[in-house]
mmCIF file of the C-alpha atoms, coordinates in Angstrom:
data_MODEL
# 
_entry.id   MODEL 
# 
loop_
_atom_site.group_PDB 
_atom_site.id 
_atom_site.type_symbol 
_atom_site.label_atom_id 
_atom_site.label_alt_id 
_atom_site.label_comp_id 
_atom_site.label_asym_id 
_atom_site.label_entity_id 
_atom_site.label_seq_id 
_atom_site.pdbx_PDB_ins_code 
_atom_site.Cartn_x 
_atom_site.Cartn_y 
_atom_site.Cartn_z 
_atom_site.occupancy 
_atom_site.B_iso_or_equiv 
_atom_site.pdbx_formal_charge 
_atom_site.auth_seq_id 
_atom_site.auth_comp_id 
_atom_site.auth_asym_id 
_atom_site.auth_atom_id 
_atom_site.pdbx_PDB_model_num 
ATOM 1   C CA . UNK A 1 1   ? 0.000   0.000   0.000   1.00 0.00 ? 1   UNK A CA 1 
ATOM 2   C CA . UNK A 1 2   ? 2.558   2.683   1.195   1.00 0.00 ? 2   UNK A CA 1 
ATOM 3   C CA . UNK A 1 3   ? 4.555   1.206   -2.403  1.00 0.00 ? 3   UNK A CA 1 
ATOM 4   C CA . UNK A 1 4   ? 1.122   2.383   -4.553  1.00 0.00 ? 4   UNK A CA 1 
ATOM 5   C CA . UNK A 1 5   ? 0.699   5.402   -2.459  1.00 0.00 ? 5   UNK A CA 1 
ATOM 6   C CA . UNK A 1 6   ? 4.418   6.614   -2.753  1.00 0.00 ? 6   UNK A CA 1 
ATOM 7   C CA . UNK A 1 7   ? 5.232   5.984   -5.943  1.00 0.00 ? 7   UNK A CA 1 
ATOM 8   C CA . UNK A 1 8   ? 2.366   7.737   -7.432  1.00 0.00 ? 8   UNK A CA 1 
ATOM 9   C CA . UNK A 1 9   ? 2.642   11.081  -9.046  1.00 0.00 ? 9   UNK A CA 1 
ATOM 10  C CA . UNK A 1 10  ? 1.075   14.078  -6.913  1.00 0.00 ? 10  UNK A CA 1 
ATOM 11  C CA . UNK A 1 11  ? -1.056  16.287  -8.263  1.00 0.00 ? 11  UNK A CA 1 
ATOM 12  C CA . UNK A 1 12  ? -3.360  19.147  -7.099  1.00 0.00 ? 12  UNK A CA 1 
ATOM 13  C CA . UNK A 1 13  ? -7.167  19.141  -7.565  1.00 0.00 ? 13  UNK A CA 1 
ATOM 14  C CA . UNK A 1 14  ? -6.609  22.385  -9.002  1.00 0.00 ? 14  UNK A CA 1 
ATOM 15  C CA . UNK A 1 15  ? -4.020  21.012  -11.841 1.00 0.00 ? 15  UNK A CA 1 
ATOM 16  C CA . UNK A 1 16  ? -6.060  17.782  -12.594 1.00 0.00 ? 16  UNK A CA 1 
ATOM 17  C CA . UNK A 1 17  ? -8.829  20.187  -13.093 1.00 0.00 ? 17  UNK A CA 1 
ATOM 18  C CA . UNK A 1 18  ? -6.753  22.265  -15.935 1.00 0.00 ? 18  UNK A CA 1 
ATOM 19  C CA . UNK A 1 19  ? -6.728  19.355  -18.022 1.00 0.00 ? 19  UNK A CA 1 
ATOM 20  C CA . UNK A 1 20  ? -8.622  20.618  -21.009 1.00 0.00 ? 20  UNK A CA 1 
ATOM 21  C CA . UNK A 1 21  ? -11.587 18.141  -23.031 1.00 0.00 ? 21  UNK A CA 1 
ATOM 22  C CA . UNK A 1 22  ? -8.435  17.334  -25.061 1.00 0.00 ? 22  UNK A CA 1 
ATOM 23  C CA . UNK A 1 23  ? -5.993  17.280  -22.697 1.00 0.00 ? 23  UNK A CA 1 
ATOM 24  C CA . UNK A 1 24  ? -4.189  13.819  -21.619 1.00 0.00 ? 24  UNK A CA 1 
ATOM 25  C CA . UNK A 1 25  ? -5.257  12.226  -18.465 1.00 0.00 ? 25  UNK A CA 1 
ATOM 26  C CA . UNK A 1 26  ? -2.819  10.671  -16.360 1.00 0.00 ? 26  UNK A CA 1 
ATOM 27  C CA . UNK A 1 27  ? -3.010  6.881   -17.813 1.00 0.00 ? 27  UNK A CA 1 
ATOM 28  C CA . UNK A 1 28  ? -1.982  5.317   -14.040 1.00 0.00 ? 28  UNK A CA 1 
ATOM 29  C CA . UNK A 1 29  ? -3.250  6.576   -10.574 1.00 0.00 ? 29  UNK A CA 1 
ATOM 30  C CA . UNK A 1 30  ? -2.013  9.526   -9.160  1.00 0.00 ? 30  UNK A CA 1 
ATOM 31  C CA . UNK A 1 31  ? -1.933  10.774  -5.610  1.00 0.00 ? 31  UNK A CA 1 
ATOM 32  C CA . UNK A 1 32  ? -4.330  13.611  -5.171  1.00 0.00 ? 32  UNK A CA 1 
ATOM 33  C CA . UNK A 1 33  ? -3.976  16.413  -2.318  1.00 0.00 ? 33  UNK A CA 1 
ATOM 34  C CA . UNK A 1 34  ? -6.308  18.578  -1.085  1.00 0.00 ? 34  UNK A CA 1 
ATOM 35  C CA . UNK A 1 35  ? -8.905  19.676  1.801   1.00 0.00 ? 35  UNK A CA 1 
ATOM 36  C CA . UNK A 1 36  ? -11.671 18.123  2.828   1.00 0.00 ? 36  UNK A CA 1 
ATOM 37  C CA . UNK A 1 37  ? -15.239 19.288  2.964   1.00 0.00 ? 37  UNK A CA 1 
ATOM 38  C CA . UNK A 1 38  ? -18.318 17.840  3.512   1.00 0.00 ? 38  UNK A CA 1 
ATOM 39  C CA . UNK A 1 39  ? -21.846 19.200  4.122   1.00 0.00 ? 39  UNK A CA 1 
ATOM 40  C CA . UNK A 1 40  ? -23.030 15.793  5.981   1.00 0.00 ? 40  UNK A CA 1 
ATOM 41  C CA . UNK A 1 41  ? -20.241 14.796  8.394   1.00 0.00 ? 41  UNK A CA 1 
ATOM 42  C CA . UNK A 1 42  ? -20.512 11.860  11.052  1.00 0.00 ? 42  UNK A CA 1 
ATOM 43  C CA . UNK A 1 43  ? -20.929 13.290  14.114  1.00 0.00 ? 43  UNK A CA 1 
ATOM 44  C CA . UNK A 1 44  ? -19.641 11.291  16.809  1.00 0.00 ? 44  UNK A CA 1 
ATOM 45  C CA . UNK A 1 45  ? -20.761 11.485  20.592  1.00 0.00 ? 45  UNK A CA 1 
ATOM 46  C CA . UNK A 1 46  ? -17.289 13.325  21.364  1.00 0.00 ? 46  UNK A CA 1 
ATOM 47  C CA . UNK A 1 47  ? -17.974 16.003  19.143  1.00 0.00 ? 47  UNK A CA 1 
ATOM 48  C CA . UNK A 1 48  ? -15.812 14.708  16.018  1.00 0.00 ? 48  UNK A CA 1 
ATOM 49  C CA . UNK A 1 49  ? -17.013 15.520  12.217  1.00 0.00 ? 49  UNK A CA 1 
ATOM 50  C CA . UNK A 1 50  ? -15.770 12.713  10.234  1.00 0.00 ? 50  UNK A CA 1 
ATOM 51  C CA . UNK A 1 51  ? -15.963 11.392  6.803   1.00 0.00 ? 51  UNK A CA 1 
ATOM 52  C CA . UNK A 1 52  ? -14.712 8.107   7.391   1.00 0.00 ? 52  UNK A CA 1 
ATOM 53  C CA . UNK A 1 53  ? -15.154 5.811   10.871  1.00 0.00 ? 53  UNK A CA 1 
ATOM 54  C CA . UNK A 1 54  ? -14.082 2.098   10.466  1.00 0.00 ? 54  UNK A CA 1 
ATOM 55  C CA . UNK A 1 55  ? -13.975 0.286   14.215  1.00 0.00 ? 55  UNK A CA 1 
ATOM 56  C CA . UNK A 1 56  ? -13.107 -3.102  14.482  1.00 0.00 ? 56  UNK A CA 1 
ATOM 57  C CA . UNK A 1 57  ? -13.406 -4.905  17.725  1.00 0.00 ? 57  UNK A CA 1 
ATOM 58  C CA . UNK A 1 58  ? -12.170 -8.367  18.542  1.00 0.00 ? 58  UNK A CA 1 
ATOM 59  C CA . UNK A 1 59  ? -11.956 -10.949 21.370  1.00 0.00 ? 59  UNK A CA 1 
ATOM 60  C CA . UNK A 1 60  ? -9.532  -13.924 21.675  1.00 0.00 ? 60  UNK A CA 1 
ATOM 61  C CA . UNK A 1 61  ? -10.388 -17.142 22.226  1.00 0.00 ? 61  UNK A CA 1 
ATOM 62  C CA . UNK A 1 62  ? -8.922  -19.790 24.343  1.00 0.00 ? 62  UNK A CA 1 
ATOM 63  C CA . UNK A 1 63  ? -7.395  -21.614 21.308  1.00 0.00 ? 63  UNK A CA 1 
ATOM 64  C CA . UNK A 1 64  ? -5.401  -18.054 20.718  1.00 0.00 ? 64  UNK A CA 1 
ATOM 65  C CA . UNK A 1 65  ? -7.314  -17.475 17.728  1.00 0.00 ? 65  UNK A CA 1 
ATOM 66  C CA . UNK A 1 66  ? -8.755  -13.775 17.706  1.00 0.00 ? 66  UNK A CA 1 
ATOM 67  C CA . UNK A 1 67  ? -12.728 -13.302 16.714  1.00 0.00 ? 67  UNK A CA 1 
ATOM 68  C CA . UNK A 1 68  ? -14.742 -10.647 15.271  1.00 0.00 ? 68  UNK A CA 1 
ATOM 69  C CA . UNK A 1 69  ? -17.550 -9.486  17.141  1.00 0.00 ? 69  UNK A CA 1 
ATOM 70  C CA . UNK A 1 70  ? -18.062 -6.271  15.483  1.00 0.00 ? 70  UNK A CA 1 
ATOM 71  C CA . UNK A 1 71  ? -16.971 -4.632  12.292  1.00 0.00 ? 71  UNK A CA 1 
ATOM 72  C CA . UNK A 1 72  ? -18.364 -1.083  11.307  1.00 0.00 ? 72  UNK A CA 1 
ATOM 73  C CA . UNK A 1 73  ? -17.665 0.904   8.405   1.00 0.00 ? 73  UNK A CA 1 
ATOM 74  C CA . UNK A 1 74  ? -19.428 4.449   8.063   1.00 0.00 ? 74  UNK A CA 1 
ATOM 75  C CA . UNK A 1 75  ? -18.484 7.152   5.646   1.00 0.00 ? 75  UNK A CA 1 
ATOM 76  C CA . UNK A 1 76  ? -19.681 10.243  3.641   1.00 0.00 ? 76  UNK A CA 1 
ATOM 77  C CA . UNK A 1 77  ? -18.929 11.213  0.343   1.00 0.00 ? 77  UNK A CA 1 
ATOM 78  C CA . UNK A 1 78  ? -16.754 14.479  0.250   1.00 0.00 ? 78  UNK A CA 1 
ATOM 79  C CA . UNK A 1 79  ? -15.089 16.920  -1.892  1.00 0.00 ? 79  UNK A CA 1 
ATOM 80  C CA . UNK A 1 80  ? -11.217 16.820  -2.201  1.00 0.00 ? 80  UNK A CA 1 
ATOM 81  C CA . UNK A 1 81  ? -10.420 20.755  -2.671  1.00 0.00 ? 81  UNK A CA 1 
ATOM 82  C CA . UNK A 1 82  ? -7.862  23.163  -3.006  1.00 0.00 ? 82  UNK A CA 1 
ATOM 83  C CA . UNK A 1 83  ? -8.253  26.761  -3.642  1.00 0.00 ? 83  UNK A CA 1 
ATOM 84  C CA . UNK A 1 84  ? -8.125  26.515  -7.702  1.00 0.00 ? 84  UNK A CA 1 
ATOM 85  C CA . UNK A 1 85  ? -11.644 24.033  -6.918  1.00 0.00 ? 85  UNK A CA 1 
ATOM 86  C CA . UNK A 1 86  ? -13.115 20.441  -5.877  1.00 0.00 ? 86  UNK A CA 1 
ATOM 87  C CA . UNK A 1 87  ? -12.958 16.686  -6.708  1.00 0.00 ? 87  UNK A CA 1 
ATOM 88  C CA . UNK A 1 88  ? -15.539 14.298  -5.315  1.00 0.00 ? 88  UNK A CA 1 
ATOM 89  C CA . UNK A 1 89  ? -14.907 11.212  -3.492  1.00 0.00 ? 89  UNK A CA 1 
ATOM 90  C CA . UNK A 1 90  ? -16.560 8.332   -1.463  1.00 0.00 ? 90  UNK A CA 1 
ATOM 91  C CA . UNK A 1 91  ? -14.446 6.847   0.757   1.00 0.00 ? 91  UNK A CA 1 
ATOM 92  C CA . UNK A 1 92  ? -16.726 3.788   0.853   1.00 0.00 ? 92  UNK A CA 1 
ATOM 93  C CA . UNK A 1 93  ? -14.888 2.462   -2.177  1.00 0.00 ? 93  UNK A CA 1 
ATOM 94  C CA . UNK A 1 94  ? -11.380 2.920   0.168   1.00 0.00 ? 94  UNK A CA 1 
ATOM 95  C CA . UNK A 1 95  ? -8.670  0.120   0.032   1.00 0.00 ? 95  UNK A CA 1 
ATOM 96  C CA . UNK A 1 96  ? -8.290  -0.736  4.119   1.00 0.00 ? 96  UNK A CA 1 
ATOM 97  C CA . UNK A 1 97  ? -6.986  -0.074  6.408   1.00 0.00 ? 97  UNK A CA 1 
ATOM 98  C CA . UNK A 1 98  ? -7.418  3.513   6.103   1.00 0.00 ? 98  UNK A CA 1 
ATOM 99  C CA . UNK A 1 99  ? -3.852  5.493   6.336   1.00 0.00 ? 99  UNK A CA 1 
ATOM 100 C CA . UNK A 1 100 ? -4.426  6.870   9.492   1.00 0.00 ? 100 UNK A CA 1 
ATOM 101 C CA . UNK A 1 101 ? -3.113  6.418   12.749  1.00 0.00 ? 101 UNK A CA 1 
ATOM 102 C CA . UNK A 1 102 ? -5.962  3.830   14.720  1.00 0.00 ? 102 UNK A CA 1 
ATOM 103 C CA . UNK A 1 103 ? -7.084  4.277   17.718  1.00 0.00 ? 103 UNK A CA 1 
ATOM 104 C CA . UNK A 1 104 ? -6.185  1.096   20.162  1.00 0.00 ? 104 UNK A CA 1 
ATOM 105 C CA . UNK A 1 105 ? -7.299  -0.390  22.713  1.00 0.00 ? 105 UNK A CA 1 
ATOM 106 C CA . UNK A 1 106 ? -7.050  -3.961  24.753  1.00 0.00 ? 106 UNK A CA 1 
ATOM 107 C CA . UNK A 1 107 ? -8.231  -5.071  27.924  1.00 0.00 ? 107 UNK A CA 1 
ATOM 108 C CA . UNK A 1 108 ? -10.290 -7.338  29.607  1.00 0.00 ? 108 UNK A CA 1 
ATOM 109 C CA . UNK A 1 109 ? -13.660 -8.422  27.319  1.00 0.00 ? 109 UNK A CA 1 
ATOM 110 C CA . UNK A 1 110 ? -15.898 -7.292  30.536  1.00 0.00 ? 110 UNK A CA 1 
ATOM 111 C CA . UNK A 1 111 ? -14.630 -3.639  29.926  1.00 0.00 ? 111 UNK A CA 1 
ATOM 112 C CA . UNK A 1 112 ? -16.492 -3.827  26.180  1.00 0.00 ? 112 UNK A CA 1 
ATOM 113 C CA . UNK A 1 113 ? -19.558 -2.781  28.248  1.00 0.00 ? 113 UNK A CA 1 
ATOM 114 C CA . UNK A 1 114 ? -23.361 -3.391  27.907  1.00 0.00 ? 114 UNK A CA 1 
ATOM 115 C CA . UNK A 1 115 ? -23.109 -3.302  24.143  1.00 0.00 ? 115 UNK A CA 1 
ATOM 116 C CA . UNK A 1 116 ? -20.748 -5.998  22.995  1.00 0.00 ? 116 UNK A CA 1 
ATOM 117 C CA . UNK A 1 117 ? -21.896 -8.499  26.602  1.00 0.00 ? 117 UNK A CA 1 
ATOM 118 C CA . UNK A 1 118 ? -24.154 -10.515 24.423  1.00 0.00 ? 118 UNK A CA 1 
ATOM 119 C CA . UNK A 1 119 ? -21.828 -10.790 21.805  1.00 0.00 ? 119 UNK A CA 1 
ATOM 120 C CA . UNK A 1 120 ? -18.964 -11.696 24.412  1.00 0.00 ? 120 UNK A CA 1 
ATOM 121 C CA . UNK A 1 121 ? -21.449 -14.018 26.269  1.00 0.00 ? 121 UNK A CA 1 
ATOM 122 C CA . UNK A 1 122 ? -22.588 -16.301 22.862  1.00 0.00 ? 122 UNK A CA 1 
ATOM 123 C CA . UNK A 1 123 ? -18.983 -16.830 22.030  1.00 0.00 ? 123 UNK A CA 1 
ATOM 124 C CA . UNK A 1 124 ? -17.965 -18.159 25.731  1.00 0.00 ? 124 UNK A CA 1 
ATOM 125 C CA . UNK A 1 125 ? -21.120 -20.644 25.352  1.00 0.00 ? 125 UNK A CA 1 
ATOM 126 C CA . UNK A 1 126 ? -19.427 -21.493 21.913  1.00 0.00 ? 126 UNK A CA 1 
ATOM 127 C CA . UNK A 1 127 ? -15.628 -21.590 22.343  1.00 0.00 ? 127 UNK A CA 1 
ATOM 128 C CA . UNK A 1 128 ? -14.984 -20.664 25.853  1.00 0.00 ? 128 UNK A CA 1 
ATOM 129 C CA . UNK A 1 129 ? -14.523 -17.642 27.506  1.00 0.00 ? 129 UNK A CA 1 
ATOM 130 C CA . UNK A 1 130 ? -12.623 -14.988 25.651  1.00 0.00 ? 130 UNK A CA 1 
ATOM 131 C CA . UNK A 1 131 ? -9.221  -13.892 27.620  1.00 0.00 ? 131 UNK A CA 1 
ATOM 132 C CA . UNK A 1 132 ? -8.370  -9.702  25.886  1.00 0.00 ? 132 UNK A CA 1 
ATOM 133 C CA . UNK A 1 133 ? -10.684 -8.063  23.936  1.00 0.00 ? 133 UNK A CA 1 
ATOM 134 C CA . UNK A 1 134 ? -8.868  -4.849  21.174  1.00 0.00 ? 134 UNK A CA 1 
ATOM 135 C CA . UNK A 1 135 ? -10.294 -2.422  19.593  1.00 0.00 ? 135 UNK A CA 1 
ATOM 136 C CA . UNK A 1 136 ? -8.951  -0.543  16.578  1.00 0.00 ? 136 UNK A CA 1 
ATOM 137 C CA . UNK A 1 137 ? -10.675 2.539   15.475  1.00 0.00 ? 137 UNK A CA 1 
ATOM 138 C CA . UNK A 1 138 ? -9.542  4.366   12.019  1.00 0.00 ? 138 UNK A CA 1 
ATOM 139 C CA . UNK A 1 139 ? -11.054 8.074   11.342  1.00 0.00 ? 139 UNK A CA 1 
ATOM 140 C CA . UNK A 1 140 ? -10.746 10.367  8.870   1.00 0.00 ? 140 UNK A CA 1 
ATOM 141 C CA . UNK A 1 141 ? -11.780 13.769  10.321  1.00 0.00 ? 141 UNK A CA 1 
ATOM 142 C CA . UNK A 1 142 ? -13.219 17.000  8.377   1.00 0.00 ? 142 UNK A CA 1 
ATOM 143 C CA . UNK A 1 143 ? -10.047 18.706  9.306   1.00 0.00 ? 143 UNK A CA 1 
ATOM 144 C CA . UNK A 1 144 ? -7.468  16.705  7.631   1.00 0.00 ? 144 UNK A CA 1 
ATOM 145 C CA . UNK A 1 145 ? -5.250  16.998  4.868   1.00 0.00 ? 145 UNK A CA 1 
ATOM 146 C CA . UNK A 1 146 ? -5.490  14.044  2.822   1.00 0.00 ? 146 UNK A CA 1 
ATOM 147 C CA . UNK A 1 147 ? -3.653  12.284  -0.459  1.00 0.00 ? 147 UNK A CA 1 
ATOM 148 C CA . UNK A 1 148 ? -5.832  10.153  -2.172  1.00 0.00 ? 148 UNK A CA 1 
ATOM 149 C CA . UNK A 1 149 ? -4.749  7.301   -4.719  1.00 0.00 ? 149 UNK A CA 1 
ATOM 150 C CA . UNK A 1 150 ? -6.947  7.112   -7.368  1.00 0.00 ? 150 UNK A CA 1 
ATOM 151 C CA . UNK A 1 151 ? -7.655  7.076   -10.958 1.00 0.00 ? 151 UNK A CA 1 
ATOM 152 C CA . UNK A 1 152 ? -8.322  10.039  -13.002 1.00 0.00 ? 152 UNK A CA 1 
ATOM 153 C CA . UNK A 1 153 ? -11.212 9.997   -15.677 1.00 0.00 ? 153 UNK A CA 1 
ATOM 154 C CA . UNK A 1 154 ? -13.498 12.044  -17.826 1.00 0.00 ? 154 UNK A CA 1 
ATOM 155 C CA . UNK A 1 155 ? -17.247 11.742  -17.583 1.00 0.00 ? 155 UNK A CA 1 
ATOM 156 C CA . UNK A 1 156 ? -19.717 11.651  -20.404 1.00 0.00 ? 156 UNK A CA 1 
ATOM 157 C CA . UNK A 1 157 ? -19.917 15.691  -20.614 1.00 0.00 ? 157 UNK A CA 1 
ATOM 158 C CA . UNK A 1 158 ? -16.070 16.498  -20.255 1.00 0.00 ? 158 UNK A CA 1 
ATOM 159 C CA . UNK A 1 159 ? -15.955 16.880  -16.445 1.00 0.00 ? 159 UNK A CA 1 
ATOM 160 C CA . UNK A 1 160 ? -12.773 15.280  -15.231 1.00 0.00 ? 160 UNK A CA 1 
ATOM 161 C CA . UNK A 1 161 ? -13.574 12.932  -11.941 1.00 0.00 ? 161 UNK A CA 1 
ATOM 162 C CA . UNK A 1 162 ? -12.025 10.775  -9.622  1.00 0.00 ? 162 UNK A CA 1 
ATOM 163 C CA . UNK A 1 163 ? -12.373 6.937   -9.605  1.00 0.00 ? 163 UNK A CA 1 
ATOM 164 C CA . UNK A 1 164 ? -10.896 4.377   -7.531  1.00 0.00 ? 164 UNK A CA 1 
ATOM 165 C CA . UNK A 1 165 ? -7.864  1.893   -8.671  1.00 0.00 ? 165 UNK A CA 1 
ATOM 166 C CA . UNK A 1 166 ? -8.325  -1.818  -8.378  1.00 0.00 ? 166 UNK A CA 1 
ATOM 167 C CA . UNK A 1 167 ? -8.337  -2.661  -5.089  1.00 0.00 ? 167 UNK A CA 1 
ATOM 168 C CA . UNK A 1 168 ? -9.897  1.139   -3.983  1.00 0.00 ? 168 UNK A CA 1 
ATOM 169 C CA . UNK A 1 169 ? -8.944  4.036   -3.120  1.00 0.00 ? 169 UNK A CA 1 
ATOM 170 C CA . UNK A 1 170 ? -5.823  4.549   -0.631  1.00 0.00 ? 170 UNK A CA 1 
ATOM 171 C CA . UNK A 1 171 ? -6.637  7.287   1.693   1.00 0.00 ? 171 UNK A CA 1 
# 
C-alpha cells in the first residue's frame, strides 16, 4: 500500500482540473492532495465531524485465535479541494486499512460494556470464555489533509472525476 501510495505522481485538484476536453489524463493513478469538505459529516458522541469511521473490535479465544464481534464501516462522500476548486470522493470504495493512525485499545472483554456483553457471552457458550478483547478505530476527520490514490477519468460531458484503482482508493 505505502509502495502504490508513494510511488504515485502528486497532483493538485486544481491542476487535474486544468486538463482541457483534449488534454491527456494521467493513464496510471495519481496521488491527489487537497482539503476536505463535507456538508453531511458523522458526528460522533465526542464532538468529532468525520468522513470516514471504520472500528473493528475483537476478542480472543482460548485456542489463541482472535474473533470478530463487530466490524463497522461508516463514511460520507466528500469533496477533495484546493483553492483553484473540488474533486468528489466516497471513501466507501477505500482500500483498508485507512492510512491513518488507529485508535487502540485492549483489555479485559468485561470492559467492552453493555453493548458488545451478548456478543462476548454467545462466544464463551461457543468456544470458551474470551481472555483480551482490542479495539482498533480508524477516522478520517473534516479537518485533515489528505492524499488520495486514485484514478483520473473524464465523464460523459467532459468533467474530469475521480475513480478508484483496483483494489480502492488509498486514503
Amino acid at each position: 500500500m505505502a509502495r502504490r501510495l508513494g510511488g504515485a505522481r502528486e497532483l493538485k485538484v486544481g491542476r487535474l482540473l486544468d486538463i482541457g476536453p483534449d488534454g491527456e489524463l494521467p493513464q496510471r493513478p495519481v496521488r491527489v492532495v487537497g482539503r476536505i469538505r463535507c456538508g453531511d459529516p458523522i458526528v460522533t458522541a465526542e464532538d468529532d465531524r468525520l468522513v470516514a469511521l471504520h472500528r473493528d473490535v475483537e476478542v480472543q479465544l482460548p485456542s489463541g485465535a482472535w474473533r470478530p464481534i463487530e466490524r463497522l464501516r461508516e463514511s460520507r462522500a466528500f469533496e477533495l479541494w484546493d483553492h483553484d476548486g473540488s474533486l468528489t470522493v466516497d471513501p466507501a470504495a477505500a482500500q483498508e486499512p485507512l492510512v491513518v493512525l488507529p485508535h487502540v485499545w485492549e483489555g479485559p472483554p468485561d470492559e467492552l460494556g453493555e453493548v458488545y456483553a451478548p456478543a462476548v457471552t454467545r462466544i464463551t457458550a461457543e468456544d470458551g470464555p474470551p481472555s483480551v478483547a482490542r479495539a482498533a478505530t480508524r477516522m478520517l476527520s473534516v479537518v485533515e489533509r489528505l492524499m488520495v490514490l486514485a484514478e483520473v477519468r473524464r465523464t460523459a460531458n467532459g468533467d474530469i472525476t475521480l475513480a478508484p484503482p483496483p483494489g480502492g482508493y488509498v486514503i
